[in-house]
XYZ file of C-alpha atoms in Angstrom:
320
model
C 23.484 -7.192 -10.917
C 26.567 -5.380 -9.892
C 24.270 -2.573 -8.021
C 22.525 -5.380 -6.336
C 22.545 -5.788 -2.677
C 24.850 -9.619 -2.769
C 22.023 -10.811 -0.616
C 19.354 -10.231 -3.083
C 20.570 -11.710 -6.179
C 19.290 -15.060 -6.437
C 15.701 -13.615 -5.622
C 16.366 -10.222 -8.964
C 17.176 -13.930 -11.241
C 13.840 -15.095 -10.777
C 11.574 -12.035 -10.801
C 14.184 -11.479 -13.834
C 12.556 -15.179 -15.834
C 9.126 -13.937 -14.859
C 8.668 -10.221 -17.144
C 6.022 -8.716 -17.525
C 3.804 -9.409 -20.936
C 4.699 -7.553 -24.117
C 1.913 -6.227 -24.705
C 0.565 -5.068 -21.140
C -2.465 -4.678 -22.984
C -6.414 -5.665 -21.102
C -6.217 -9.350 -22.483
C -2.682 -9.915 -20.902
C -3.706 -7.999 -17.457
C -6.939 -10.704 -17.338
C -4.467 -13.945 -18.336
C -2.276 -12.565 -15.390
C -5.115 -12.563 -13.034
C -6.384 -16.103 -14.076
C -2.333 -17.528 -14.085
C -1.906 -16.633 -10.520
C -0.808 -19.128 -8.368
C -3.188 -19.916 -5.767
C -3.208 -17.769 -2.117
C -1.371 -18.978 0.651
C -3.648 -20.544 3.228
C -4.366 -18.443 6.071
C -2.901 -19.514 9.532
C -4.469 -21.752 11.885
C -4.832 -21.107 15.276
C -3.160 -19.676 17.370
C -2.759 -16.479 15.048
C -5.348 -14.474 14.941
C -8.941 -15.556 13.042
C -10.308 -14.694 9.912
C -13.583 -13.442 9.425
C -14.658 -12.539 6.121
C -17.216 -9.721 5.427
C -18.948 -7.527 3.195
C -19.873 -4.011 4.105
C -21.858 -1.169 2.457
C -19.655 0.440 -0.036
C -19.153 4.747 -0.163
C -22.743 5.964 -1.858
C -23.132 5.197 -5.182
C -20.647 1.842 -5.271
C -21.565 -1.459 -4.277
C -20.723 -3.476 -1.459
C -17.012 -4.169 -0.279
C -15.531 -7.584 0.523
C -13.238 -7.325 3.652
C -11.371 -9.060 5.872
C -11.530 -8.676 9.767
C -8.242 -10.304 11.550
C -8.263 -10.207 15.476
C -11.118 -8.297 16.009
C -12.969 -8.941 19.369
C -13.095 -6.446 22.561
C -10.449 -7.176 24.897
C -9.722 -5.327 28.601
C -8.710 -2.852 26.297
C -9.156 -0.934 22.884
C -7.132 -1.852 20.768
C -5.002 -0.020 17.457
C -6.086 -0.996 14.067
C -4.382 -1.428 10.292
C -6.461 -0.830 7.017
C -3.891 -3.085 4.792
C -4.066 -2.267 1.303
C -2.600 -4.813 -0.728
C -0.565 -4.051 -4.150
C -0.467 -5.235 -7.533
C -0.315 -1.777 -9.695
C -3.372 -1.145 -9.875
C -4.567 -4.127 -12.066
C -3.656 -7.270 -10.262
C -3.212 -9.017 -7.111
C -6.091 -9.910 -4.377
C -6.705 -9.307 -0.822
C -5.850 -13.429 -0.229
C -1.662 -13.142 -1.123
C -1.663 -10.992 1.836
C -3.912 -12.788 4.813
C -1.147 -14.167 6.582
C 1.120 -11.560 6.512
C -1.866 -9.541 8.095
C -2.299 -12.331 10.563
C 1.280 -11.532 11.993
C 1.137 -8.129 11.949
C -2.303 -8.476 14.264
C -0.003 -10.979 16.195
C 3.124 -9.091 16.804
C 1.077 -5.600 17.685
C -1.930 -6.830 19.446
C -3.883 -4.863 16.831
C -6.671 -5.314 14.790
C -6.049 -5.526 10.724
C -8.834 -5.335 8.069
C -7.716 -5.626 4.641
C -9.837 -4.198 1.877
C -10.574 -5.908 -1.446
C -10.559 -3.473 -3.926
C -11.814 -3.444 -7.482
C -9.194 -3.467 -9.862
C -9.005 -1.216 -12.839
C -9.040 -0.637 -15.640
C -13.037 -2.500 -15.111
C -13.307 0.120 -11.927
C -11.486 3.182 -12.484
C -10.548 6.333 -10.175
C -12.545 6.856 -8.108
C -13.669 3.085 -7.840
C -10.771 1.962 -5.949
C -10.155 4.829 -3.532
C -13.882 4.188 -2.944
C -13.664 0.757 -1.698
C -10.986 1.759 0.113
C -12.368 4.695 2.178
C -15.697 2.845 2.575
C -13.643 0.071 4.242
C -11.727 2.676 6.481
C -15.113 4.296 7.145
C -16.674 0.762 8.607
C -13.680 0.390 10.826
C -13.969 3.733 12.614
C -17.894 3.307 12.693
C -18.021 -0.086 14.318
C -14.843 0.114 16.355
C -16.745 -0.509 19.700
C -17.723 -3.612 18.145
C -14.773 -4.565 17.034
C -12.493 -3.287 19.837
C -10.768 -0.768 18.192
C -9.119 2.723 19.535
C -10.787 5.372 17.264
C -7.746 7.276 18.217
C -5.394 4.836 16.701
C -6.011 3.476 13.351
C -3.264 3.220 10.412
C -3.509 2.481 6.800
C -0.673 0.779 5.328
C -0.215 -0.715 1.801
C 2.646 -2.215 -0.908
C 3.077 -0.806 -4.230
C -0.029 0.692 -5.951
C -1.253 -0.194 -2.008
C 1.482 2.279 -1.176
C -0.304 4.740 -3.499
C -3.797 3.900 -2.757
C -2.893 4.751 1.104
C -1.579 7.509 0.172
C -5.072 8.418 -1.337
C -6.849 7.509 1.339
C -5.038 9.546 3.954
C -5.584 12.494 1.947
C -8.997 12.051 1.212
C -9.523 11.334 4.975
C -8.557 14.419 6.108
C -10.146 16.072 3.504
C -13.492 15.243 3.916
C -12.687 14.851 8.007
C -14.180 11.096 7.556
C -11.131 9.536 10.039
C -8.541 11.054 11.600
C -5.593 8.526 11.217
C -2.435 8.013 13.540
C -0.047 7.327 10.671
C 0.389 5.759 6.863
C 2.767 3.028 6.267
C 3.625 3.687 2.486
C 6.037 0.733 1.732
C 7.448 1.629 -1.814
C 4.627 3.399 -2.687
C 3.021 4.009 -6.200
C 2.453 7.936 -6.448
C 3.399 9.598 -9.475
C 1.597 9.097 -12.598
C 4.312 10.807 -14.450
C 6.910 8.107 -13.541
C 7.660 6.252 -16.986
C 5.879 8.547 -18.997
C 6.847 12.534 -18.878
C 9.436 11.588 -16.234
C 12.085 8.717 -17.257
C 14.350 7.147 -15.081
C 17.693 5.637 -15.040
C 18.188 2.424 -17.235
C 19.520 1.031 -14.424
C 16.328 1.594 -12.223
C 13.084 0.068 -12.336
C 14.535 -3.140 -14.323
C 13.417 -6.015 -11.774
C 9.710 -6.463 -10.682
C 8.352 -3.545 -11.924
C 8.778 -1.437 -14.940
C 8.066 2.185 -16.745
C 5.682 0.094 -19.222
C 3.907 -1.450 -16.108
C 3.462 1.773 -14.480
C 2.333 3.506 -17.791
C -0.038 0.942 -18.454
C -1.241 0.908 -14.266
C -2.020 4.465 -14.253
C -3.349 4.566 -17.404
C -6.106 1.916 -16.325
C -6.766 3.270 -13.146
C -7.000 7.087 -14.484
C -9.286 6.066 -17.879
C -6.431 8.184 -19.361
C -3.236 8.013 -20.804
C -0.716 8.470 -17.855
C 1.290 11.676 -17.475
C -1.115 14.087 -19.015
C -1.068 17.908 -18.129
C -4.130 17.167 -15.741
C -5.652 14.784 -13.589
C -8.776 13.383 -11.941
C -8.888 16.259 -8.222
C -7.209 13.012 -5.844
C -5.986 10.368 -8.040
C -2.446 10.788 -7.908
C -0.666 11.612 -4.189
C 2.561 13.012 -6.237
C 0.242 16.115 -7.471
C -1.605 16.914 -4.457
C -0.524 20.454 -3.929
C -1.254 20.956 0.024
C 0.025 17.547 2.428
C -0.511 19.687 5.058
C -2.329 18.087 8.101
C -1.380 14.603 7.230
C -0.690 11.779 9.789
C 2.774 10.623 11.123
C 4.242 8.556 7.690
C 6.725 5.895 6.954
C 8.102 5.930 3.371
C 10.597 3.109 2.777
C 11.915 2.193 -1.279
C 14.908 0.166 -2.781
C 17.571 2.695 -4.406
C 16.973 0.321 -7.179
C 13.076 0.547 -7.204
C 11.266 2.263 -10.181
C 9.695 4.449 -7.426
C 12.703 5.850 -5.645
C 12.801 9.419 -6.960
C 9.084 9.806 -6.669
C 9.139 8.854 -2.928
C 12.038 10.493 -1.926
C 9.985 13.668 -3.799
C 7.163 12.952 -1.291
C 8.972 12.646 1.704
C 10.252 16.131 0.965
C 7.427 17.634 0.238
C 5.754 16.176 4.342
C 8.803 17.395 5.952
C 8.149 20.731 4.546
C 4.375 20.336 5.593
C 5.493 19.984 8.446
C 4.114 15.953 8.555
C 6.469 13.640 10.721
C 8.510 11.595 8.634
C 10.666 9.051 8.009
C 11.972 8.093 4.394
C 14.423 5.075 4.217
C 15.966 4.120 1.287
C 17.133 0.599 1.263
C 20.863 0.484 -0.947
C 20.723 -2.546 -3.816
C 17.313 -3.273 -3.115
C 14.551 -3.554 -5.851
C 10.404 -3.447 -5.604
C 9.326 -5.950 -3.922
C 12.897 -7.184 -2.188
C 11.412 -7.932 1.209
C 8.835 -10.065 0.084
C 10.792 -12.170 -2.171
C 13.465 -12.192 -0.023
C 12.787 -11.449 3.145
C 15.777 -12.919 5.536
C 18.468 -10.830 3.769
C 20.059 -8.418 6.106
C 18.247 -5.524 4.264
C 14.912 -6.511 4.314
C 15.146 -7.164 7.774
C 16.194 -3.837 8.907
C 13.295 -2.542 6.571
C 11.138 -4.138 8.085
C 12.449 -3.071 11.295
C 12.173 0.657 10.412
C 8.791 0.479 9.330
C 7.738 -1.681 12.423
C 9.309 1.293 14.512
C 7.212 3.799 13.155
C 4.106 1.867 13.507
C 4.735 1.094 17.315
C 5.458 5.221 18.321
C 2.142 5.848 16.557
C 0.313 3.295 18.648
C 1.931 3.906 21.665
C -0.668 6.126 22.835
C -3.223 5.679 25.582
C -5.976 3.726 24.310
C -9.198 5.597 24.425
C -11.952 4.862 27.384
């Protein structure tokens, strides 16, 4: 607690009474799932509507619920978001995040489409990244329809959201599907070796989430145990050995977040690619601090720096 911003205390205390299950084993990940609380309701008007969809999924996978928030052709085309929520790999749902979307399409004009997923370890690698390029491929498809600058479209995600971005991007520009104006990776999940061949400090990674948690995510997502010598071609960002040609990228982690080596690792390696970037690392913060407590001074200016980044990416001319 003593390494703790003052600020987010209160909020470490009750992540703290909520660990994760010992054993993280398939029975506990599906009671977690079913104990969730329910979603928050999305807001009414006037933010931005809802529309819920399902679109073909990448060949070979099956269909992919989204949803579409502010879509609709204005005087002009407008920047989009492909929102990836988090949840390492094995939890969480494309409904915790709907409002937050909502404000995001509110405060940038933009369009936002979050993608849900299938969660591992019932869809592994390359299930996920799947869903999440076929979702990403829909957007830049129908952007005429749904008023959206092909020449400005993001992807931004939490957590293993972080990570599956990360994916994304590179798999983007490696099979030239969409070329993307910049990746929001907000404490982003990248390194399968994190927790497994690679400890960390005992004083990292202790509140919200954990080396067993990100064994045990990896592990499901991969069909694998975590940390082995190799790895599906694409799975994990962290391994990639070219990040050349990537798009502008925001990485922001807690100094306190099992992630923070890994990211700061990856921010290195896209400055050397010659990628524009900006890494921010937030002092006495943990994973997760601006959502559970997001009026403290730090997760303010977080979300500040991200914000930034997004609005020099869109500030280009929007297409004809």
């Amino acid at each position: 607690m003593t390494l703790l911003d003052p600020e987010l205390r209160d909020g470490a205390k009750l992540i703290l009474a909520q660990p994760l299950p010992d054993p993280l084993d398939h029975a506990a990940i599906v009671a977690m799932r079913k104990a969730a609380p329910p979603p928050p309701e999305i807001l009414p008007a006037p933010a931005p509507a809802v529309d819920f969809r399902m679109i073909p999924g990448s060949h070979g996978h099956p269909p992919v619920k989204v949803a579409v928030i502010g879509a609709g052709r204005k005087t002009e085309l407008r920047p989009a978001v492909l929102h990836i929520h988090g949840g390492g790999f094995i939890v969480g749902r494309m409904a915790d995040t709907i409002p937050a979307s909502q404000q995001l399409a509110q405060e940038f004009d933009c369009i936002v489409v979050e993608v849900d997923y299938r969660l591992s370890p019932e869809a592994r690698f390359p299930g996920p990244l799947e869903d999440c390029h076929a979702a990403l491929a829909w957007v830049h498809e129908n952007a005429d329809d749904l008023g959206v600058d092909r020449a400005r479209i993001a992807v931004k995600g939490e957590s293993a959201g972080g990570g599956l971005a990360a994916m994304l991007a590179l798999a983007a520009r490696d099979r030239r599907s969409v070329p993307l104006c910049c990746q929001i990776l907000i404490y982003p999940m990248l390194d399968d070796r994190t927790g497994s061949t690679r400890r960390v400090p005992d004083f990292i990674g202790t509140i919200g989430w954990n080396e067993t948690g990100n064994v045990v995510g990896w592990s499901s997502l991969l069909g694998q145990p975590a940390g082995q010598t190799k790895v599906p071609a694409g799975a994990v960002p962290a391994r990639m050995p070219n990040l050349e040609g990537l798009p502008r990228t925001f990485i922001g982690v807690g100094s306190l977040d099992l992630f923070v080596e890994e990211d700061m690792i990856y921010a290195q390696r896209l400055v050397q690619a010659g990628v524009p970037t900006e890494l921010l690392v937030s002092p006495g913060a943990f994973h997760g601090f601006d959502f559970v407590v997001p009026d403290a001074n730090v997760s303010r200016a977080f979300a500040s720096a991200w914000k930034r980044t997004l609005r020099m990416a869109f500030a280009r001319p929007a297409a004809a």
